Coordinates of C-alpha atoms in Angstrom, one line a residue:
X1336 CA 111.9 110.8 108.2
X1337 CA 109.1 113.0 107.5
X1338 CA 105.4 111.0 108.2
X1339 CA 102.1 112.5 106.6
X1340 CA 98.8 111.7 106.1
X1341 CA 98.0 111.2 102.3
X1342 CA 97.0 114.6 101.3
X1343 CA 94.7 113.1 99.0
X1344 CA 92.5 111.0 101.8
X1345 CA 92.3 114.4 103.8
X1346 CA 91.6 116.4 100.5
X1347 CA 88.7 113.6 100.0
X1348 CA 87.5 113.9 103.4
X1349 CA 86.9 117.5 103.6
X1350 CA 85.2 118.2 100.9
X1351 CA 82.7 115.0 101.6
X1352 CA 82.4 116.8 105.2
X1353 CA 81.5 119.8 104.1
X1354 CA 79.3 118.7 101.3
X1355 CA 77.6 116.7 104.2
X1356 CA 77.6 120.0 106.6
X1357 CA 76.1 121.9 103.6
X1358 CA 73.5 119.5 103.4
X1359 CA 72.6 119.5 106.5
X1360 CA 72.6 123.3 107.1
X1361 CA 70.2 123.4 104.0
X1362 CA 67.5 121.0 105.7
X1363 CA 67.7 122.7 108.8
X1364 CA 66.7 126.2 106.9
X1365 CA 63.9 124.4 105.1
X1366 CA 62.8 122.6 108.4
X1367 CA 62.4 126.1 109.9
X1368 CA 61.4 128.3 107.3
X1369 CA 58.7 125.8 105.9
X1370 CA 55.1 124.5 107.6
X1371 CA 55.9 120.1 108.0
X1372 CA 54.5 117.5 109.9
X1373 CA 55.5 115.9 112.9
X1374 CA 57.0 113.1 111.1
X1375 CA 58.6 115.7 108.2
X1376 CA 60.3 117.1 111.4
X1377 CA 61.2 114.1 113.1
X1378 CA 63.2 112.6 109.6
X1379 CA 64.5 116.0 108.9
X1380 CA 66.3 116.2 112.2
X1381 CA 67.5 112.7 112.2
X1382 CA 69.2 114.0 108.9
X1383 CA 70.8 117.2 110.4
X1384 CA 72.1 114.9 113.1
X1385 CA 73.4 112.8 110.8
X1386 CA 75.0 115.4 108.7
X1387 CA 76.3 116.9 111.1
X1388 CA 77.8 114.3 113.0
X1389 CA 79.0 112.4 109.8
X1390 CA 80.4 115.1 108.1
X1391 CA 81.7 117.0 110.8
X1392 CA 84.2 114.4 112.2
X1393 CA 85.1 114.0 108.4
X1394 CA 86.1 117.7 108.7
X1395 CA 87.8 117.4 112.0
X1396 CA 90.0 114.3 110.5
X1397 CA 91.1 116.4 107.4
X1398 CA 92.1 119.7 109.4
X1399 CA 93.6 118.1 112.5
X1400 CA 97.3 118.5 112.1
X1401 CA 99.7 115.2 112.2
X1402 CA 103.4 115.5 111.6
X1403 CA 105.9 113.2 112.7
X1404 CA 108.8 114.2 112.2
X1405 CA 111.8 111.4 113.7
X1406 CA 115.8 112.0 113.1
X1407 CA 119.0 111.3 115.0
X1408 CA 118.0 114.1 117.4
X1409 CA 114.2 112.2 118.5
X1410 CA 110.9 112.4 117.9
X1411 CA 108.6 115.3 117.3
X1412 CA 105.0 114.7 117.2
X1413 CA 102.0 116.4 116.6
X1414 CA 98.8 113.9 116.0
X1415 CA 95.6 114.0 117.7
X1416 CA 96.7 111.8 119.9
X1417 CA 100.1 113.6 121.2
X1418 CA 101.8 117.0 121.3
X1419 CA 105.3 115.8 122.3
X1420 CA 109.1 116.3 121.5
X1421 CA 111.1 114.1 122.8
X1422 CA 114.9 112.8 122.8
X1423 CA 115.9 109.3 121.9
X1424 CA 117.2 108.7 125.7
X1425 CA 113.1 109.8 126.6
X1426 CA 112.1 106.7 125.1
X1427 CA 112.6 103.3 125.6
X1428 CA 110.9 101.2 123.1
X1429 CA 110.0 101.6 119.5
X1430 CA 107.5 98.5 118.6
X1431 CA 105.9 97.9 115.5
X1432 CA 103.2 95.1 115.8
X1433 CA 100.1 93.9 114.5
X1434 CA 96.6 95.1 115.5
X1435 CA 95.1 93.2 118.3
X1436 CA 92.2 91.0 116.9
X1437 CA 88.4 91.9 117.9
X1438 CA 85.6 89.8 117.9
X1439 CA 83.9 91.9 115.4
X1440 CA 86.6 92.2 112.8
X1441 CA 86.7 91.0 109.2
X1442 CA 89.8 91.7 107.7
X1443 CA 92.9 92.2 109.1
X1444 CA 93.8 95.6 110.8
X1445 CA 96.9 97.7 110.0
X1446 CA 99.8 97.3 112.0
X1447 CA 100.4 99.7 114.6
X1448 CA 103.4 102.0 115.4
X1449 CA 103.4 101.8 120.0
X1450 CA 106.3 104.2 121.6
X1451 CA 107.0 103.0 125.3
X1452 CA 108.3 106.0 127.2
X1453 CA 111.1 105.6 129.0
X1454 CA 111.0 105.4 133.5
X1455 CA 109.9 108.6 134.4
X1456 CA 109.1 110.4 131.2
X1457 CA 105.2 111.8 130.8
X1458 CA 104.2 112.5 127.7
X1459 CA 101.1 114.4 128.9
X1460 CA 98.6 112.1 128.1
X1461 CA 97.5 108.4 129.2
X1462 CA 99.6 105.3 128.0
X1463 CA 96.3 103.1 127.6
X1464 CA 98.2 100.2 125.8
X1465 CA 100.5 97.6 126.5
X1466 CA 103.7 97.0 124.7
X1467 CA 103.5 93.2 123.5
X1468 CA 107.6 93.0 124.3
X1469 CA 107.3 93.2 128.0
X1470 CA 104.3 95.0 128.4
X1471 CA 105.2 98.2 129.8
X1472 CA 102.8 101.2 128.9
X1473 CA 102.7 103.1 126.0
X1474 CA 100.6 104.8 123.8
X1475 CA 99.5 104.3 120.0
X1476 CA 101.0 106.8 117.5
X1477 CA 99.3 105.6 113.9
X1478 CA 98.1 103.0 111.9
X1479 CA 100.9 102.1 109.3
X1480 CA 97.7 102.7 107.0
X1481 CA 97.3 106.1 108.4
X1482 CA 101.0 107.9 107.1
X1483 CA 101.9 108.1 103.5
X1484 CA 105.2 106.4 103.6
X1485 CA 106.7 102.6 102.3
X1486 CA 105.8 100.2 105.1
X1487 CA 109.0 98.2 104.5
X1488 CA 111.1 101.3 104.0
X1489 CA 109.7 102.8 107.5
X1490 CA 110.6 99.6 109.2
X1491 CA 114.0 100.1 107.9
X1492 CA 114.6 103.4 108.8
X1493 CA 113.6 102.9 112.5
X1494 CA 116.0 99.9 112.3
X1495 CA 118.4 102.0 111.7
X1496 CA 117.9 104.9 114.0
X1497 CA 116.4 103.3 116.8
X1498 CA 119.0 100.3 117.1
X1499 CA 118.2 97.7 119.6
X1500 CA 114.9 99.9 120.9
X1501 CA 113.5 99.4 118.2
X1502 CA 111.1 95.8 118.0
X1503 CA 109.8 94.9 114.3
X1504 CA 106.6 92.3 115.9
X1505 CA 105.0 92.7 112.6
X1506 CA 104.8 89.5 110.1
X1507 CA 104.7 91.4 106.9
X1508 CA 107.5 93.6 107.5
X1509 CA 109.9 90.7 109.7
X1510 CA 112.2 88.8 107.7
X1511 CA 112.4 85.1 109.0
X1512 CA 115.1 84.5 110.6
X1513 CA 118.0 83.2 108.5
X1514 CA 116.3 84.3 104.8
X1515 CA 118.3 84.9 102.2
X1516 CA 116.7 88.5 100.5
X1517 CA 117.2 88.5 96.9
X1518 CA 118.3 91.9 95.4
X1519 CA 115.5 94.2 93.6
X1520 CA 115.8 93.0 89.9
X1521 CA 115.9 95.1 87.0
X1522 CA 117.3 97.8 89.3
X1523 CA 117.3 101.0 87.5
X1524 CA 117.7 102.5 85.2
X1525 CA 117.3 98.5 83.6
X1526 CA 113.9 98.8 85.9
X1527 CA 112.7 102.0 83.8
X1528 CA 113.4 100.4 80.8
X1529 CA 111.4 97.5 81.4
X1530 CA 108.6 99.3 82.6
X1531 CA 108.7 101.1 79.3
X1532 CA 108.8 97.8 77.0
X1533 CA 105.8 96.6 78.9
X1534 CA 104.0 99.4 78.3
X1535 CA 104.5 99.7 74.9
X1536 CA 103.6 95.8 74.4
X1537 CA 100.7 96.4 76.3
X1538 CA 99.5 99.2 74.3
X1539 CA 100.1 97.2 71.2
X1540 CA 98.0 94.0 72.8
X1541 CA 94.9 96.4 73.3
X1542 CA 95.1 97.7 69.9
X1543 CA 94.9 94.2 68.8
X1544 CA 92.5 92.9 70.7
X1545 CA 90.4 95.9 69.9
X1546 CA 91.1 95.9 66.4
X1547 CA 91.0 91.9 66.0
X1548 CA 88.7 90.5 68.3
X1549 CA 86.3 92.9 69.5
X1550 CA 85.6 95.3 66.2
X1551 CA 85.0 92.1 64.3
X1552 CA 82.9 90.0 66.9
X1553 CA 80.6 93.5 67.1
X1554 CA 80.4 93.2 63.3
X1555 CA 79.7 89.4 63.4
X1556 CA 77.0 90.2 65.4
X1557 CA 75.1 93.3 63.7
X1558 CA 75.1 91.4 60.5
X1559 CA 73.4 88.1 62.1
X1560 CA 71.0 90.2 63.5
X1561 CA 69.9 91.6 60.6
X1562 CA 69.6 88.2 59.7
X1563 CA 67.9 86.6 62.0
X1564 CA 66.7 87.4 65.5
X1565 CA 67.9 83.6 66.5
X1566 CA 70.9 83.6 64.1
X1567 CA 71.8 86.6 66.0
X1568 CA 71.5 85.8 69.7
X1569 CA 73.4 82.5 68.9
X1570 CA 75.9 84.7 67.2
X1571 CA 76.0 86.9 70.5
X1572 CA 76.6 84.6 72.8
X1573 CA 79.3 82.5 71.0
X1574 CA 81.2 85.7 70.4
X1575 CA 80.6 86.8 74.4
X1576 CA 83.1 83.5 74.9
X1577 CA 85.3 84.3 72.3
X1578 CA 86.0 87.5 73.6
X1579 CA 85.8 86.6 77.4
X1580 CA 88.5 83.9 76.7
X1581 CA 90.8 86.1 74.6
X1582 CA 90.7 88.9 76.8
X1583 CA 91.6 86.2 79.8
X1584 CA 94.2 84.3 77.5
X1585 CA 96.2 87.2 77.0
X1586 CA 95.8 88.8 80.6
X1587 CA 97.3 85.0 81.6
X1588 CA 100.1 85.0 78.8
X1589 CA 101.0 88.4 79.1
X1590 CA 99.9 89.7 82.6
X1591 CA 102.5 88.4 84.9
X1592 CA 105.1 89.1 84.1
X1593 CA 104.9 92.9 85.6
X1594 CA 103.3 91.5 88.3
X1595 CA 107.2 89.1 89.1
X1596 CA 109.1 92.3 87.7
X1597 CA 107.5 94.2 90.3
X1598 CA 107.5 91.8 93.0
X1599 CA 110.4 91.4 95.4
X1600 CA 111.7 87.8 96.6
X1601 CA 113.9 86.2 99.4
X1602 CA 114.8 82.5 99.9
X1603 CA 113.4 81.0 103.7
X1604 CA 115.1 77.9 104.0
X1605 CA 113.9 75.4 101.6
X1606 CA 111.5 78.2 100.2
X1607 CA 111.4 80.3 97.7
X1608 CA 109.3 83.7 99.1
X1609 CA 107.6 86.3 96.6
X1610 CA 105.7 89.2 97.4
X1611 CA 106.8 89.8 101.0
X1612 CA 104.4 92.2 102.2
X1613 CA 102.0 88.7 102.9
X1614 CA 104.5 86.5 103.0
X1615 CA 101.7 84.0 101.6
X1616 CA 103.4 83.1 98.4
X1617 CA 105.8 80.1 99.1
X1618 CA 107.6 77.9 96.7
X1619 CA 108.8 75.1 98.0
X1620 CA 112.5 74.5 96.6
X1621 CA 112.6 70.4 98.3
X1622 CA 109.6 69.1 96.5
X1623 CA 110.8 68.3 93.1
X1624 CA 108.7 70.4 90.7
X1625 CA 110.8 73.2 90.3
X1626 CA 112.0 73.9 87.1
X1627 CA 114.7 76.7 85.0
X1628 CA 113.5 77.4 81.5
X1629 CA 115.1 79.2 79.1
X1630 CA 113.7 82.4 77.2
X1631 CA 111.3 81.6 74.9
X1632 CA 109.9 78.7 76.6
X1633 CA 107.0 80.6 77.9
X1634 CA 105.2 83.3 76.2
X1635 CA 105.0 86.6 77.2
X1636 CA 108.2 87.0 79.2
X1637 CA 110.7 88.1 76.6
X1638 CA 114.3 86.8 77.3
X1639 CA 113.7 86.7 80.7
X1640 CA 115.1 83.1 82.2
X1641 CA 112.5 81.6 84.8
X1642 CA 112.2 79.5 87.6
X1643 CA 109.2 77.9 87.8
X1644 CA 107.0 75.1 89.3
X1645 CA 104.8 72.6 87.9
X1646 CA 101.3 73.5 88.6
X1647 CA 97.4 72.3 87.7
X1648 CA 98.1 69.5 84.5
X1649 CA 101.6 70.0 84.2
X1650 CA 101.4 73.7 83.6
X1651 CA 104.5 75.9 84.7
X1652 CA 103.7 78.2 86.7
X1653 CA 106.8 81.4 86.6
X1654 CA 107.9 82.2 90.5
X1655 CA 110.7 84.3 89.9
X1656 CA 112.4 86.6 86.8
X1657 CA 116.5 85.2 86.7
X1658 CA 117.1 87.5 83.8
X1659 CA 115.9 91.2 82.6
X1660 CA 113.2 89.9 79.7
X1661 CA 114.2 93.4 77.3
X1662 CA 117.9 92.5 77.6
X1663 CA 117.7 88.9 79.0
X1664 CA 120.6 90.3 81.4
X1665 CA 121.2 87.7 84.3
X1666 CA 120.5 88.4 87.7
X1667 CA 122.9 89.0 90.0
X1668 CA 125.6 85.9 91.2
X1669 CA 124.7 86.3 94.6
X1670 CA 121.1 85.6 93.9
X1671 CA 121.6 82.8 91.8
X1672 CA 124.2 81.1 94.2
X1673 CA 121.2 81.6 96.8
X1674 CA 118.8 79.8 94.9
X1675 CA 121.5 77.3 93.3
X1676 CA 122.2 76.4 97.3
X1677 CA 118.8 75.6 98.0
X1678 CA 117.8 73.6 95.1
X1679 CA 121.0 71.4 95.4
X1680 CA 120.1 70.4 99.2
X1681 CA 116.8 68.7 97.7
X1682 CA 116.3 65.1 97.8
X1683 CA 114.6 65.1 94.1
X1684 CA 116.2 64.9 91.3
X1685 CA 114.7 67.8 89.2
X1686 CA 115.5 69.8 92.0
X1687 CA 118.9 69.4 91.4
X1688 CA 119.1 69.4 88.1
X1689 CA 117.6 72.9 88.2
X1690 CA 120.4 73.8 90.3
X1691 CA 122.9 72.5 88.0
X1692 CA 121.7 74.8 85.2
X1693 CA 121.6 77.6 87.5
X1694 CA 125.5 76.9 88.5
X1695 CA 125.8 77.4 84.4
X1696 CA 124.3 80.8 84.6
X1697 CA 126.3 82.1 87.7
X1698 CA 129.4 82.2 85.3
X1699 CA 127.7 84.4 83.4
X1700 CA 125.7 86.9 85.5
X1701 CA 127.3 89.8 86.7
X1702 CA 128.9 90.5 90.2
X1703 CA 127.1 91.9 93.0
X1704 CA 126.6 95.3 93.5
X1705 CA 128.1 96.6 96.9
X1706 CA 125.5 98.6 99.1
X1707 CA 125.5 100.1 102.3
X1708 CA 122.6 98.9 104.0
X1709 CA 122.2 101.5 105.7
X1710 CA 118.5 103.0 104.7
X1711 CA 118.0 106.2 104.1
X1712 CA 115.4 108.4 105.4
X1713 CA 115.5 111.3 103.2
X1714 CA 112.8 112.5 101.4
X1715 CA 112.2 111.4 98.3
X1716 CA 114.1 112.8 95.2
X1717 CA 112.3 115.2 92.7
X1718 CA 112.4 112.4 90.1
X1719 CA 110.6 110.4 92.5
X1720 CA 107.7 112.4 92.4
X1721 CA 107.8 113.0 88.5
X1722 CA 107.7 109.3 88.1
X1723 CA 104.7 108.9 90.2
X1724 CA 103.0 111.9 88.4
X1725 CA 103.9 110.4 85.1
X1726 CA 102.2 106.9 86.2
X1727 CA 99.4 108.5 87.6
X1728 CA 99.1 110.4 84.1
X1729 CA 99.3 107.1 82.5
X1730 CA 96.3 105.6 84.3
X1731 CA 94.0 108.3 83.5
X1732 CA 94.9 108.3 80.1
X1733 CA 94.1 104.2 80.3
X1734 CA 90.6 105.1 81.5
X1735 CA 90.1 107.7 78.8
X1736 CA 90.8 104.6 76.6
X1737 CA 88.9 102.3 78.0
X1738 CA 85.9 104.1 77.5
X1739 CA 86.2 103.7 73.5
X1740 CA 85.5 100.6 73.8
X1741 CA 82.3 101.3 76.2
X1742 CA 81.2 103.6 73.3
X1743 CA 82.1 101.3 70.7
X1744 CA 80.0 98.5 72.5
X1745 CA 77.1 101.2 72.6
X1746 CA 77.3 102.0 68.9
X1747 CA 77.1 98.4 67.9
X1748 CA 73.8 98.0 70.3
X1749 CA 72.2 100.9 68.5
X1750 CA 73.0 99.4 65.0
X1751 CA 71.9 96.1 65.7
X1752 CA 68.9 97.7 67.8
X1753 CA 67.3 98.7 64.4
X1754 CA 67.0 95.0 63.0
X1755 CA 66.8 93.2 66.6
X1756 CA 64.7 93.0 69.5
X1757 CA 66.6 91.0 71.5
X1758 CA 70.7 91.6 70.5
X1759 CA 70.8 95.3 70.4
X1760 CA 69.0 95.8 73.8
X1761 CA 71.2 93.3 74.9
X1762 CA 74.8 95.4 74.2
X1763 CA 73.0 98.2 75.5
X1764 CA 72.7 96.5 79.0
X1765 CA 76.1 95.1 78.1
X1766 CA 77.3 98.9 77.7
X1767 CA 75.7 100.3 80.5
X1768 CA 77.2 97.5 83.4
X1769 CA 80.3 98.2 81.4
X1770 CA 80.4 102.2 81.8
X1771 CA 79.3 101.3 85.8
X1772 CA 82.5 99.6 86.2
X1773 CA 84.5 102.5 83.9
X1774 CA 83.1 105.1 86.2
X1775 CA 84.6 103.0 88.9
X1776 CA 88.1 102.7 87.5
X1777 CA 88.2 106.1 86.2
X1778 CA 87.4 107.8 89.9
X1779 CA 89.9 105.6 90.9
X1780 CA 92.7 106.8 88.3
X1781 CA 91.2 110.6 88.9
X1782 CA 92.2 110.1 92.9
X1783 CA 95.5 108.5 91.9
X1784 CA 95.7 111.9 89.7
X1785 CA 94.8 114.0 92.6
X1786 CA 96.9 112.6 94.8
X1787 CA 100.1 112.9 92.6
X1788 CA 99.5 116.7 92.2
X1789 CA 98.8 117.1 95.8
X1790 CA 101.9 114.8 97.1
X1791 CA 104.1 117.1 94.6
X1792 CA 102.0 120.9 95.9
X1793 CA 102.9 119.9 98.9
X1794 CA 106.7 118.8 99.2
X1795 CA 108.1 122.2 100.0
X1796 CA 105.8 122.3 102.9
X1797 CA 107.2 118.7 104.3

């Protein structure tokens, strides 16, 4: 198990630092080589010192080596904060926890990684924390934010190399006691696939929203304006609505169901758990509005069987995919004997008749895979790396998409500019708070880019 920083946060941070540096070496030569005032000099130096100071610990945190390397032999780390190599019988405790809570903070912090060194091992520098097991010393490798590696995948790997000195105190990456997890579902190559299908019905929703909502509510409004200057901003804001609530009818109809394909699941109890990493999403399976619909019943989800719950005016609300919706392929038995379990211990009816129909699928899903459960912590296969590229690929070419229809929303505010003082100014400002938010997206596709090519540069160096 090989633990990095992401190249592309210390690609990012050095050439901010040195941009800052240069910027600073550039006012110090004009401060010096120019005639200023006392208060020309004073700002100018509260600049270099800022430069300098910003920019040069931005520097220091992108050069500063950190590899953690740990295997069946130990540990070898080189971070800022150690220089050690030790054996497994050098340490005692391996404890993942959360971040202790400070009066001044906001949102919560990263969980830590804290290795307790075992009696009369020194590690060269001071254990300043306390292990939250039994609060022997130790000392703070990382941030779980601070590596580029699966959270959930790490915790499994120290699980399996670390055995009993190994102490998961971290909510989001604990599995409660007794839970049932459900198995990844599609798994590939069925999970490919999928991905694939949504794509291309996602590129087919744009075109027709673009094609059939926005072209023609642009058009609607050009022609009133030449109209009318009221007839025209009447027009506009009617069709602001129209394409407001089509754009959020189909992100609701047809957005989710990535979102549960992606998601994983487990079963706590009498609860039904999605998205595990917050372990804030919480069905209850006891309180009699859970339903199982069949494909078709919902829009948006294919073939795909769903269990669901009865939300705000009676709307079902999907929790969980129970079949593949390209294929409608079941999920596995064990999975639906887990939920089927649950739902029949309720006291409400509809709980239980929801398990009945789920009994009627097990005899049709397939068996359970075997595994070995036993993580691995290899690097990451080739392919792994190619997919990534390919999605990272796939985002920037969403953003140069995108800004079509930030062009196309410009073009339509200089044509109706040239009949109306009021409409075409208005898609202008329309266009311009648009392209702001494109230039966000867009860096943030460009990084995602970067970060691909740099993860893949650097793998051979790992």
């Amino acid at each position: 198990m090989k633990l990095r920083r992401p190249y592309i946060d210390r690609v990012v941070a050095l050439l901010f630092g040195m941009l800052l540096l240069a910027g600073a070496a550039s006012v110090a030569y004009r401060t010096v080589t120019e005639k200023i005032g006392w208060f020309g000099l004073f700002f100018c130096g509260a600049v270099v010192l800022f430069g300098l100071a910003i920019g040069g610990s931005l520097v220091r945190h992108a050069v500063l080596p950190f590899r953690v390397d740990v295997d069946t032999q130990g540990w070898s780390v080189r971070t800022p904060k150690l220089n050690h190599h030790l054996r497994w019988d050098e340490i005692a405790a391996v404890v993942l926890a959360e971040a202790p809570a400070t009066a001044r903070q906001r949102a919560a912090a990263s969980p830590r990684l804290l290795l307790v060194p075992a009696a009369g091992v020194s590690l060269g520098v001071p254990l300043t924390e306390e292990s939250p097991v039994d609060g022997q010393a130790a000392v703070e490798l990382f941030r779980l934010n601070e590596v580029d590696y699966e959270e959930g995948q790490l915790a499994r790997n120290l699980a399996a190399m670390a055995g009993e000195s190994f102490h998961n105190l971290c909510r989001k990456l604990n599995r409660p006691a007794g839970a049932i997890p459900l198995h990844r579902f599609p798994d590939e190559p069925d999970r490919t696939r999928l991905t694939r299908w949504l794509d291309r019905r996602k590129a087919l929703l744009f075109a027709g929203w673009y094609l059939l909502v926005l072209i023609p509510s642009l058009l609607l409004i050009g022609l009133a304006a030449q109209r009318s200057e009221l007839l025209g901003s009447v027009v506009l804001v009617v069709c602001v609505v129209v394409i407001g609530s089509a754009t959020f009818k189909i992100w609701l109809t047809f957005g989710r169901c990535r979102n549960l394909a992606d998601g994983a699941a487990m079963v706590d109890g009498a609860d039904l758990v999605t998205g595990i990493d917050n372990l804030g999403d919480r069905t209850s399976l006891h309180s009699g509005i859970v339903n199982v619909l069949q494909p078709g019943s919902l829009k948006g989800y294919g073939k795909a069987w769903l269990l669901t719950h009865t939300g705000h005016k009676g709307r079902p609300i999907p929790d969980l995919l129970l079949s593949d919706p390209r294929t409608g392929r079941l999920r596995s038995r064990d999975d639906l004997r887990a939920l089927e379990a649950a739902l029949r211990a309720s006291s409400h009816e509809r709980d239980r008749a929801a398990a009945r129909q789920l009994d009627e699928l097990v005899t049709q899903a397939p068996a359970s895979e075997a595994s070995s459960g036993t993580p691995s912590s290899e690097a990451l296969p080739a392919s792994a790396y190619a997919l990534a590229l390919w999605h990272a690929l796939k985002g920037l070419g969403r953003a140069v998409v995108l800004l079509g229809v930030v062009l196309t929303v410009a073009l339509a505010g200089g044509w109706a500019g040239e009949s109306s003082a009021f409409v075409g100014p208005a898609l202008f400002v329309a266009a311009i708070c648009l392209f702001g938010v494109w230039i966000l997206y867009a860096l943030y596709r460009t990084l995602g880019l970067l970060d691909a090519l740099l993860t893949i540069a650097a793998r051979p160096f790992r």
